[in-house]
CSV table of C-alpha atoms in Angstrom, one decimal:
chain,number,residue,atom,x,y,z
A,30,UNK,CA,-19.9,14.5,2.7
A,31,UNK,CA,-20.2,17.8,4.2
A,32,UNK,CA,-18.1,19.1,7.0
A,33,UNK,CA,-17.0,22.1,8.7
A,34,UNK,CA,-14.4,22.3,11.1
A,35,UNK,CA,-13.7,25.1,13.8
A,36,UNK,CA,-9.9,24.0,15.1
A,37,UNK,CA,-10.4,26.5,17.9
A,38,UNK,CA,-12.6,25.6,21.1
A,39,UNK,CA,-11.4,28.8,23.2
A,40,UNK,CA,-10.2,31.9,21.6
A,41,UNK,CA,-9.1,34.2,24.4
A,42,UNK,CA,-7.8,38.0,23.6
A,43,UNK,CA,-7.3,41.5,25.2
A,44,UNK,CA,-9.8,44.4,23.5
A,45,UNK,CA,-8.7,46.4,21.0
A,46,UNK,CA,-6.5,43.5,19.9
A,47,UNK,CA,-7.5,41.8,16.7
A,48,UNK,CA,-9.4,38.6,16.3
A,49,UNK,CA,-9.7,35.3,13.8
A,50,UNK,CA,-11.7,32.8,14.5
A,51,UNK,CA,-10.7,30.3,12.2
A,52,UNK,CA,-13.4,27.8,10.0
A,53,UNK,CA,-12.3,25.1,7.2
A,54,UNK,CA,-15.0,23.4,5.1
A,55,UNK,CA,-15.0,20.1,3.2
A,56,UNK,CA,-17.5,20.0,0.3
A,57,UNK,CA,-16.9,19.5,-3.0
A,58,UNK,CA,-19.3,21.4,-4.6
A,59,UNK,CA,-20.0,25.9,-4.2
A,60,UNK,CA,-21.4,25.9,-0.7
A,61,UNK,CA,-23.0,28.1,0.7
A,62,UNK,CA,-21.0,29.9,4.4
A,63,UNK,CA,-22.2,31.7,7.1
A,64,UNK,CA,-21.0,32.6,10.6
A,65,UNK,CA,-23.6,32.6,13.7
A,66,UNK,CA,-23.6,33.8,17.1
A,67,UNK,CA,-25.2,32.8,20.4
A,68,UNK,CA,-24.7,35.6,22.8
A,69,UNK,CA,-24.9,34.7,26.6
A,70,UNK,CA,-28.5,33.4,27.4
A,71,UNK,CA,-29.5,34.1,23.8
A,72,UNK,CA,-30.4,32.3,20.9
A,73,UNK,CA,-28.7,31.6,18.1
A,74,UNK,CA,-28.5,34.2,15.4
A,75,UNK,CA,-27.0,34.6,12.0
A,76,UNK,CA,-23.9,37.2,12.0
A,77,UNK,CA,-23.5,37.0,8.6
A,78,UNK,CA,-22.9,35.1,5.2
A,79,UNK,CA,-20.4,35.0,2.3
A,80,UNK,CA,-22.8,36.0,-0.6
A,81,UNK,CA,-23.9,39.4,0.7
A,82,UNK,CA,-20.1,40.3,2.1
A,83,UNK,CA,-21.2,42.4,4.4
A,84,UNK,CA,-19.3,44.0,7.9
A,85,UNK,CA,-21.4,43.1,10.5
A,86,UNK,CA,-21.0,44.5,14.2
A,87,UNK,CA,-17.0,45.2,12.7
A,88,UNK,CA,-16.9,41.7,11.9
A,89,UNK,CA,-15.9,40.5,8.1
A,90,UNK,CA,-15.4,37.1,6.6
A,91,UNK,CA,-14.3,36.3,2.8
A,92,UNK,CA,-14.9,32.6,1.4
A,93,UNK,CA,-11.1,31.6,0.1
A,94,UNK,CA,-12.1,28.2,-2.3
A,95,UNK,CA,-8.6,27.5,-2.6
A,96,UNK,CA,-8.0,26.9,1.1
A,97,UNK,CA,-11.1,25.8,1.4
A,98,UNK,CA,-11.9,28.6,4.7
A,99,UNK,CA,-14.3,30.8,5.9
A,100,UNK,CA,-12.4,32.6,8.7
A,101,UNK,CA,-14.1,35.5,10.8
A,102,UNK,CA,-12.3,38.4,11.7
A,103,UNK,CA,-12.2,41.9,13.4
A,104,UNK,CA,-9.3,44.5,13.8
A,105,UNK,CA,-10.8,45.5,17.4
A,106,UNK,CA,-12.5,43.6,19.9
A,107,UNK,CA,-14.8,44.4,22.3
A,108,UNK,CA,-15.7,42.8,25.5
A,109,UNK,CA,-19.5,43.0,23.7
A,110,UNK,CA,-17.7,40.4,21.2
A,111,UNK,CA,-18.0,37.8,24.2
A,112,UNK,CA,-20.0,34.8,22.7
A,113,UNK,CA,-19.9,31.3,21.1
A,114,UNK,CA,-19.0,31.3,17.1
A,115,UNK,CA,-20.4,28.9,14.8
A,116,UNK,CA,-19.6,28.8,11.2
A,117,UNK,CA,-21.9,26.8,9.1
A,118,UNK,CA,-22.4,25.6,5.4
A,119,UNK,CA,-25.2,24.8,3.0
A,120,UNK,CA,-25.0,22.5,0.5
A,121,UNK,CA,-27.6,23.7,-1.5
A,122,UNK,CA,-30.6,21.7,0.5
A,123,UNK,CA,-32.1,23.3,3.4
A,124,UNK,CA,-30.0,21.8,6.1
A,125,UNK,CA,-27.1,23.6,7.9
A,126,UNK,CA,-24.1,21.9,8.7
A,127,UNK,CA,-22.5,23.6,12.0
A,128,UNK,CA,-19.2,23.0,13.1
A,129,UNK,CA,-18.5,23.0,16.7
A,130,UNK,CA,-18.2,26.3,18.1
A,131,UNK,CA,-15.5,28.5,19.6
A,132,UNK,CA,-16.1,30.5,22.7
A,133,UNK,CA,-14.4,34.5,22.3
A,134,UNK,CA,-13.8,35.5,25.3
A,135,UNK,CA,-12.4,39.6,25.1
A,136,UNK,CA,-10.7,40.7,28.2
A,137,UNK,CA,-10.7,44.1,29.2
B,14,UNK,CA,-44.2,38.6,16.7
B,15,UNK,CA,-42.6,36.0,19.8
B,16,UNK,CA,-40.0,34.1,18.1
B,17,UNK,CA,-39.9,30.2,18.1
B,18,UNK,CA,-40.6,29.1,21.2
B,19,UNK,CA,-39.9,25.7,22.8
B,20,UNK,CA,-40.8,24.1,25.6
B,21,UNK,CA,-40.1,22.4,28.0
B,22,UNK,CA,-36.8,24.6,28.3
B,23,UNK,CA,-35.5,21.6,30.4
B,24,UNK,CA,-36.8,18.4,30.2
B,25,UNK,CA,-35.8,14.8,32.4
B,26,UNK,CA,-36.4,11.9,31.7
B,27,UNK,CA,-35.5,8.3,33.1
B,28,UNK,CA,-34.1,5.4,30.7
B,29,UNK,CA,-36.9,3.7,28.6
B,30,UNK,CA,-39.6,7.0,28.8
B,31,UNK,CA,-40.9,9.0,26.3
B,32,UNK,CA,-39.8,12.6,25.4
B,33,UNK,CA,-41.7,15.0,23.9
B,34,UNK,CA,-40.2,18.5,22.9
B,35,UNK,CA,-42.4,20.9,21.2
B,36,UNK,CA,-41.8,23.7,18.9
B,37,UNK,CA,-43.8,26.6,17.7
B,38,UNK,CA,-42.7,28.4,14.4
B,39,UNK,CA,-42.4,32.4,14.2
B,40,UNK,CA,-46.0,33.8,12.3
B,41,UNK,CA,-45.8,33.3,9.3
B,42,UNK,CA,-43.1,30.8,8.5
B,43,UNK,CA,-44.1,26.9,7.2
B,44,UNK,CA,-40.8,25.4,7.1
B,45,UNK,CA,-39.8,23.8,10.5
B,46,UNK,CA,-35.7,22.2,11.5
B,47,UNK,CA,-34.7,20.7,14.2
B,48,UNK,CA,-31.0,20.3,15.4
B,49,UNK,CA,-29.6,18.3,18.0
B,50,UNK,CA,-26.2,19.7,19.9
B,51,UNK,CA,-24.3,17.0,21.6
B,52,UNK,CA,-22.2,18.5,25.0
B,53,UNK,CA,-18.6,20.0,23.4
B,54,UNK,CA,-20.3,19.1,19.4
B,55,UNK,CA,-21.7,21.4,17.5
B,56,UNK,CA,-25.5,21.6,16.2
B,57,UNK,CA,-26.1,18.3,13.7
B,58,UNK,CA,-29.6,18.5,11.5
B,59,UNK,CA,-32.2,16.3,12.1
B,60,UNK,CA,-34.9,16.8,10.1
B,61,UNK,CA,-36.6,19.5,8.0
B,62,UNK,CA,-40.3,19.5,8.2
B,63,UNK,CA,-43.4,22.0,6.2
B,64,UNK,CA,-46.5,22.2,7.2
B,65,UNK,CA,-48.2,18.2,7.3
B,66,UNK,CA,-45.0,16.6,5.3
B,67,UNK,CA,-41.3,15.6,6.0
B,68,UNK,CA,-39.4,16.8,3.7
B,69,UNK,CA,-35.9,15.5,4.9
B,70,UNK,CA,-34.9,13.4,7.3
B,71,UNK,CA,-31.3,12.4,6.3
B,72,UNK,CA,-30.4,13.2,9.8
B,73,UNK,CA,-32.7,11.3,12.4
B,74,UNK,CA,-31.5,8.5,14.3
B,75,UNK,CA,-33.6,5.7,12.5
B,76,UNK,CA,-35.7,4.1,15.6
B,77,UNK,CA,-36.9,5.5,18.2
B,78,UNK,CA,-37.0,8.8,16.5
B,79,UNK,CA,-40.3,10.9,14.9
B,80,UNK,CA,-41.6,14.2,14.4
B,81,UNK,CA,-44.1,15.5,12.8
B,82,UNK,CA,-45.6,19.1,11.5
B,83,UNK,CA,-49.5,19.3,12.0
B,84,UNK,CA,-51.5,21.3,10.2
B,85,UNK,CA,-52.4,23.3,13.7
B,86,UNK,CA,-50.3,22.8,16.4
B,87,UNK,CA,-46.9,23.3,17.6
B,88,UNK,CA,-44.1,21.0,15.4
B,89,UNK,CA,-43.1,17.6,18.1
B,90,UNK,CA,-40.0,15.7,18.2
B,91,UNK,CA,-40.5,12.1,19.9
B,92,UNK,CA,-38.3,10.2,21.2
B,93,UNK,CA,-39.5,7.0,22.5
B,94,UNK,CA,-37.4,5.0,24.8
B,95,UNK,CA,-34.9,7.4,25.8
B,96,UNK,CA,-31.2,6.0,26.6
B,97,UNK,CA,-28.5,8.2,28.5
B,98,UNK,CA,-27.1,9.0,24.4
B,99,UNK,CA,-30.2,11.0,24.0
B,100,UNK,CA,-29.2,13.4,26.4
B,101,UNK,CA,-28.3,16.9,24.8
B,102,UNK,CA,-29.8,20.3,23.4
B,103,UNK,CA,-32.3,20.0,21.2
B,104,UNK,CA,-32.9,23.2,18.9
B,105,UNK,CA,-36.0,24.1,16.6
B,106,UNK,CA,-35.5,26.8,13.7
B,107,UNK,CA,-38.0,28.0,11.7
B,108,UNK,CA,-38.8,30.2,8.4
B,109,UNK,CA,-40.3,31.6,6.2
B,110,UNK,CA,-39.3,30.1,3.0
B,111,UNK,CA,-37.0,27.6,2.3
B,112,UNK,CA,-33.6,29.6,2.3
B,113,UNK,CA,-31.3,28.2,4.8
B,114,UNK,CA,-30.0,32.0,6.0
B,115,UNK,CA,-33.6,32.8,7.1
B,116,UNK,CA,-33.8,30.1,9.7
B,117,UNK,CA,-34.8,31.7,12.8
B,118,UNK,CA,-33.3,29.6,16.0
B,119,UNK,CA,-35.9,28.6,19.2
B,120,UNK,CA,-33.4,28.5,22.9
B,121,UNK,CA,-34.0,25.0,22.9
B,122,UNK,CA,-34.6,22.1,24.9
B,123,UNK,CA,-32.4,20.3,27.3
B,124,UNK,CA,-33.1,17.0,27.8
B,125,UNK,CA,-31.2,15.0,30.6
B,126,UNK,CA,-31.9,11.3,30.5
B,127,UNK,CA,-30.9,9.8,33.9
């Protein structure tokens, strides 16, 4: 079975310093990753997924099969970075399977 | 174009009641999920509905449990006889097609079962 796991509840740094947020995955077959964000008093949103490898709002993430990890970084953060992370993975159905959130917090 | 919507935003209920939580897809989109998010958990699927049919349900509680996608109308998750368990964030996400990445989330519903 399918299982993501987010080892981090609270992830608390000064801006301008450089943040991971850190997101392992069970599966055993080429899932699918992606990182989403729920701003305060907002909904959930995608940030961004491994197939189009994008940079997102300075944020980057690279799929490494051999660890088995999807971790989400940033060189700089911003106090604008403030917000519950979610990484998630599809198994090729049209389910998501969420792990269970950090909270960034950036302090000025 | 409005988003999901959901409502109630909150909902309370007492032991044994019904809940009701209702979901409106974004124009346009067919394909209907709905999560539940346990406090300190993260969002766990439920079920995956289009328009009239359930496609999967791999993750509803077997009793108690049912939703349903009408042809006109909002999508509805029941849940009949609520106990204190049931009490958590209910999210709806909808799209246009069946691609997981284009699931759009609702705020959700927080139901509080006293």
């Amino acid at each position: 079975a399918q299982r993501v796991t987010q080892p981090e509840k609270l992830l608390s740094v000064f801006k301008g310093a450089p943040v991971e947020l850190k997101c392992n995955y069970s599966y055993s077959g080429s899932p699918e990753l992606f990182w989403y964000v729920q701003y305060s008093r907002q909904r959930l949103q995608l940030l961004l997924r491994h197939i189009s490898r994008e940079s997102i709002k300075g944020f980057t993430a690279d799929l490494n099969k051999g660890e088995t990890s999807f971790h989400l970084k940033k060189p700089f953060a911003q106090e604008e970075d403030s917000a519950m992370y979610y990484c998630a993975l599809n198994n090729a159905g049209n389910m998501l399977t969420f792990g269970g959130g950090t909270r960034l917090m950036v302090k000025p | 174009n409005a988003g999901v919507m959901q409502n109630p935003r909150h909902l309370v209920r007492r032991r044994g009641q019904e809940a009701r939580l209702r979901c409106s897809p974004m124009k346009g989109h067919s394909h209907v999920y709905w999560y539940r998010q346990l406090p300190e958990e993260g969002l766990k699927f439920m079920v995956y509905l289009q328009k009239e049919n359930i496609i999967d349900e791999s993750g509803m509680p077997k009793e108690r449990f049912s939703a349903e996608f009408p042809k006109e109308g909002p999508s509805i998750l029941r849940i009949q006889q609520v106990v204190r368990g049931d009490s958590a964030a209910y999210f709806c996400a909808s799209s246009p097609s069946p691609e997981p990445y284009e699931q759009y989330f609702g705020p959700g519903t927080r139901l509080t079962v006293t």
